[in-house]
Amino acid sequence: MKEIILVKYGEIILKGGNRPKFEKILIQNISDAIKNIATVKITIQQATIYVEVEEEDRIDIVCERLSLIFGIVSVARAAVCEKTVEDIEKVAIEYLKDDLLPGTKFKVEAKRSDKKFPLNSVELAIEVGGFLHEEMDDLIVDVHQPEATVQVEVRDRFAFVYLREKRIKGQGGMPIGTGGKATLLLSGGIDSPVAGHMIAKRGIEIDAVNFFSFPYTSDRAKEKVIELASIIARYTSKINLYIVPFTEIQLAIRDNCPEEHMTLIMRRFMMKISEIVAKNNKSLALITGESAGQVASQTLSALDVTNSVIDMPVLRPLIGMDKTEIIERAHAIDTFQTSILPYEDCCTVFTPKHPTTNPKRAMIEKSEKRLDIDALIEKAVVGVEKIEVYPKM
Ligand code: ATP
Ligand code: MG
């Protein structure tokens, strides 16, 4: 029996004249994501992408991989049938015999995009349902709360049968590469990886910057950030991670500026340097994991102070989310366990005891004047290390 993977995609169907371009990008992303996993043939027809996998034992791995690609709403492993009622029924019995065990409550749902097929969808569902009920032991028809929903789809050239409950839900969103590029300020914390994933979901390619305070932060902390980038890369493909040496700036702030302004001045440096890295790499926006009111540096007046040093949009997808919601998402995208590893972040090392919560731009600018800002920034930018991070398998 021949099997195939049916991939359904969502929002790009609404894109009118741009749809073919978006479909092409999605197919390219699928092909890139799978090329090292299996040999596949990808075709597209009537808003479904068909993935044929040469190595049968790799079909499940390919399905799992597909379920991480933005733009895809569902992935189903299905049996291929000739477009006759007899073949659909024969294949259904053979393909689903381990799922439709005695006592199973089941129903059949049918869809036909080929309107020339002799039965309409309701008739086909009744026919196949009746057949399975008769031929298999002790099945119970239950259209309201089935344990097993046999899905039959009659399409252009073939018909397909699969169990709806086994279909994998996709990420949704838009294919990466349809929305330009943004640069994620990626710390080792819980929030920024979630923020990156949320923006990437809208089809936006991601670069990442991390501020690193050697020797105050260890190589393990750097490994942790690389690991987080590699988890995000599962959804986006390769991520360019720029590691910025930050120690000298932090020491200069510590030695010259009022302690209660330290965090904000540090964050202003981060924004400015990130903007330079972003512009050097044709990125159109920054992304942070800030959430309103979560800490002193994330009150509205603090955001004004940090935002005012740059001239590019800052995307803050977590701004209205509670920590519990962010943590839920971190679990869902699988970054949480890595984020909570206990290595010091550059900010935890230099945290003031009493940070200002209601800062004014003028007051921070005045404290900052004691530094040679341009020279510090230039030196940090020259020291940037680029790491190409590949998806974690
Ligand atoms: P996170 O969990 O993402 O670390 P947080 O709640 O700890 O966030 P802050 O430490 O105030 O918040 O940082 C706010 C945002 O600034 C982070 O979400 C991240 O985008 C960015 N950021 C903080 N530290 C770094 C760093 N060392 N390198 C790169 N970006 C950073
Ligand atoms: Mg943090």
Short mmCIF file of N, CA and C and ligand atoms in Angstrom, two decimals, residues 184-193 195 209-213 225 246 263 267 270-271 274 287-291 294-295 297-298 318 323 339 345-347, ligand 1:
data_model
loop_
_atom_site.label_atom_id
_atom_site.label_comp_id
_atom_site.label_asym_id
_atom_site.label_seq_id
_atom_site.Cartn_x
_atom_site.Cartn_y
_atom_site.Cartn_z
N LEU A 184 16.70 39.53 16.64
CA LEU A 184 16.23 39.21 18.00
C LEU A 184 17.33 39.44 19.02
N LEU A 185 17.04 40.21 20.05
CA LEU A 185 17.97 40.31 21.18
C LEU A 185 17.73 39.08 22.03
N LEU A 186 18.64 38.12 21.90
CA LEU A 186 18.44 36.81 22.52
C LEU A 186 19.31 36.69 23.76
N SER A 187 18.65 36.67 24.92
CA SER A 187 19.38 36.44 26.17
C SER A 187 19.32 34.95 26.45
N GLY A 188 19.74 34.52 27.61
CA GLY A 188 19.58 33.11 27.95
C GLY A 188 18.29 32.88 28.73
N GLY A 189 17.42 33.90 28.78
CA GLY A 189 16.23 33.80 29.63
C GLY A 189 15.06 33.07 28.98
N ILE A 190 13.91 33.15 29.65
CA ILE A 190 12.72 32.47 29.16
C ILE A 190 12.03 33.27 28.05
N ASP A 191 12.09 34.59 28.16
CA ASP A 191 11.21 35.43 27.34
C ASP A 191 11.67 35.61 25.88
N SER A 192 12.94 35.96 25.69
CA SER A 192 13.33 36.32 24.33
C SER A 192 13.20 35.18 23.31
N PRO A 193 13.48 33.90 23.67
CA PRO A 193 13.25 32.86 22.66
C PRO A 193 11.78 32.78 22.23
N ALA A 195 9.68 35.28 22.23
CA ALA A 195 9.43 36.45 21.38
C ALA A 195 9.91 36.19 19.95
N VAL A 209 21.16 38.53 18.27
CA VAL A 209 22.35 39.09 18.91
C VAL A 209 22.33 38.73 20.39
N ASN A 210 23.49 38.42 20.91
CA ASN A 210 23.61 38.16 22.34
C ASN A 210 24.77 38.97 22.89
N PHE A 211 24.52 39.57 24.04
CA PHE A 211 25.56 40.36 24.72
C PHE A 211 26.19 39.49 25.77
N PHE A 212 27.51 39.42 25.68
CA PHE A 212 28.22 38.40 26.43
C PHE A 212 29.31 39.06 27.26
N SER A 213 29.36 38.71 28.55
CA SER A 213 30.29 39.40 29.44
C SER A 213 31.39 38.50 29.96
N VAL A 225 22.99 29.89 25.05
CA VAL A 225 22.38 30.78 24.06
C VAL A 225 22.40 30.13 22.67
N PHE A 246 30.60 42.46 25.78
CA PHE A 246 29.88 43.52 26.49
C PHE A 246 30.55 43.92 27.79
N THR A 263 21.20 49.59 34.84
CA THR A 263 20.46 48.69 33.93
C THR A 263 19.99 49.44 32.69
N ARG A 267 20.97 48.84 28.86
CA ARG A 267 19.96 48.47 27.85
C ARG A 267 20.00 49.43 26.65
N MET A 270 22.68 48.17 24.52
CA MET A 270 22.23 46.96 23.79
C MET A 270 21.40 47.33 22.58
N MET A 271 20.50 48.29 22.76
CA MET A 271 19.62 48.67 21.65
C MET A 271 20.43 49.28 20.51
N SER A 274 22.58 46.64 18.80
CA SER A 274 21.71 45.74 18.02
C SER A 274 21.25 46.41 16.75
N ILE A 287 13.73 42.75 17.85
CA ILE A 287 12.73 42.01 18.62
C ILE A 287 13.28 41.85 20.03
N THR A 288 12.48 42.16 21.04
CA THR A 288 12.89 41.87 22.42
C THR A 288 11.81 41.07 23.13
N GLY A 289 12.19 40.50 24.27
CA GLY A 289 11.25 39.72 25.07
C GLY A 289 10.63 40.55 26.19
N GLU A 290 10.54 41.85 25.99
CA GLU A 290 10.01 42.70 27.07
C GLU A 290 8.50 42.54 27.25
N SER A 291 8.08 42.63 28.51
CA SER A 291 6.66 42.50 28.85
C SER A 291 6.34 43.62 29.85
N GLN A 294 7.07 43.90 33.85
CA GLN A 294 7.65 42.67 34.42
C GLN A 294 8.79 42.96 35.38
N VAL A 295 9.65 43.90 35.01
CA VAL A 295 10.74 44.35 35.89
C VAL A 295 10.90 45.86 35.73
N SER A 297 13.05 47.71 34.40
CA SER A 297 13.47 48.23 33.10
C SER A 297 12.40 48.03 32.03
N GLN A 298 11.24 47.53 32.42
CA GLN A 298 10.18 47.30 31.44
C GLN A 298 8.89 48.06 31.77
N LEU A 318 5.66 40.07 23.43
CA LEU A 318 5.20 39.60 24.75
C LEU A 318 4.65 40.75 25.60
N LYS A 323 3.65 36.33 32.80
CA LYS A 323 4.76 35.36 32.83
C LYS A 323 4.24 33.93 32.64
N SER A 339 16.17 27.31 28.89
CA SER A 339 16.17 28.66 29.47
C SER A 339 16.41 28.67 30.98
N ASP A 345 23.55 35.29 33.33
CA ASP A 345 23.39 36.13 32.14
C ASP A 345 24.18 37.41 32.38
N CYS A 346 24.50 38.13 31.29
CA CYS A 346 25.32 39.33 31.46
C CYS A 346 24.63 40.35 32.37
N CYS A 347 23.30 40.34 32.38
CA CYS A 347 22.59 41.35 33.18
C CYS A 347 22.53 40.95 34.65
P1 ATP B 1 14.61 37.27 28.99
O1 ATP B 1 13.87 36.19 29.70
O2 ATP B 1 14.37 37.26 27.50
O3 ATP B 1 16.05 37.30 29.36
P2 ATP B 1 13.97 39.22 30.96
O4 ATP B 1 12.60 39.18 31.47
O5 ATP B 1 15.05 38.59 31.74
O6 ATP B 1 13.96 38.65 29.48
P3 ATP B 1 15.59 41.63 30.71
O7 ATP B 1 16.76 40.94 31.26
O8 ATP B 1 15.18 42.96 31.23
O9 ATP B 1 14.26 40.76 30.72
O10 ATP B 1 15.79 41.80 29.17
C1 ATP B 1 14.79 42.33 28.36
C2 ATP B 1 15.08 41.93 26.93
O11 ATP B 1 16.36 42.45 26.55
C3 ATP B 1 15.20 40.44 26.75
O12 ATP B 1 13.95 39.83 26.54
C4 ATP B 1 16.08 40.34 25.54
O13 ATP B 1 15.34 40.57 24.36
C5 ATP B 1 17.04 41.51 25.76
N1 ATP B 1 18.25 41.05 26.47
C6 ATP B 1 18.51 41.03 27.79
N2 ATP B 1 19.73 40.54 28.06
C7 ATP B 1 20.28 40.24 26.86
C8 ATP B 1 21.54 39.68 26.45
N3 ATP B 1 22.47 39.32 27.32
N4 ATP B 1 21.76 39.53 25.13
C9 ATP B 1 20.81 39.86 24.22
N5 ATP B 1 19.61 40.37 24.55
C10 ATP B 1 19.35 40.56 25.85
#
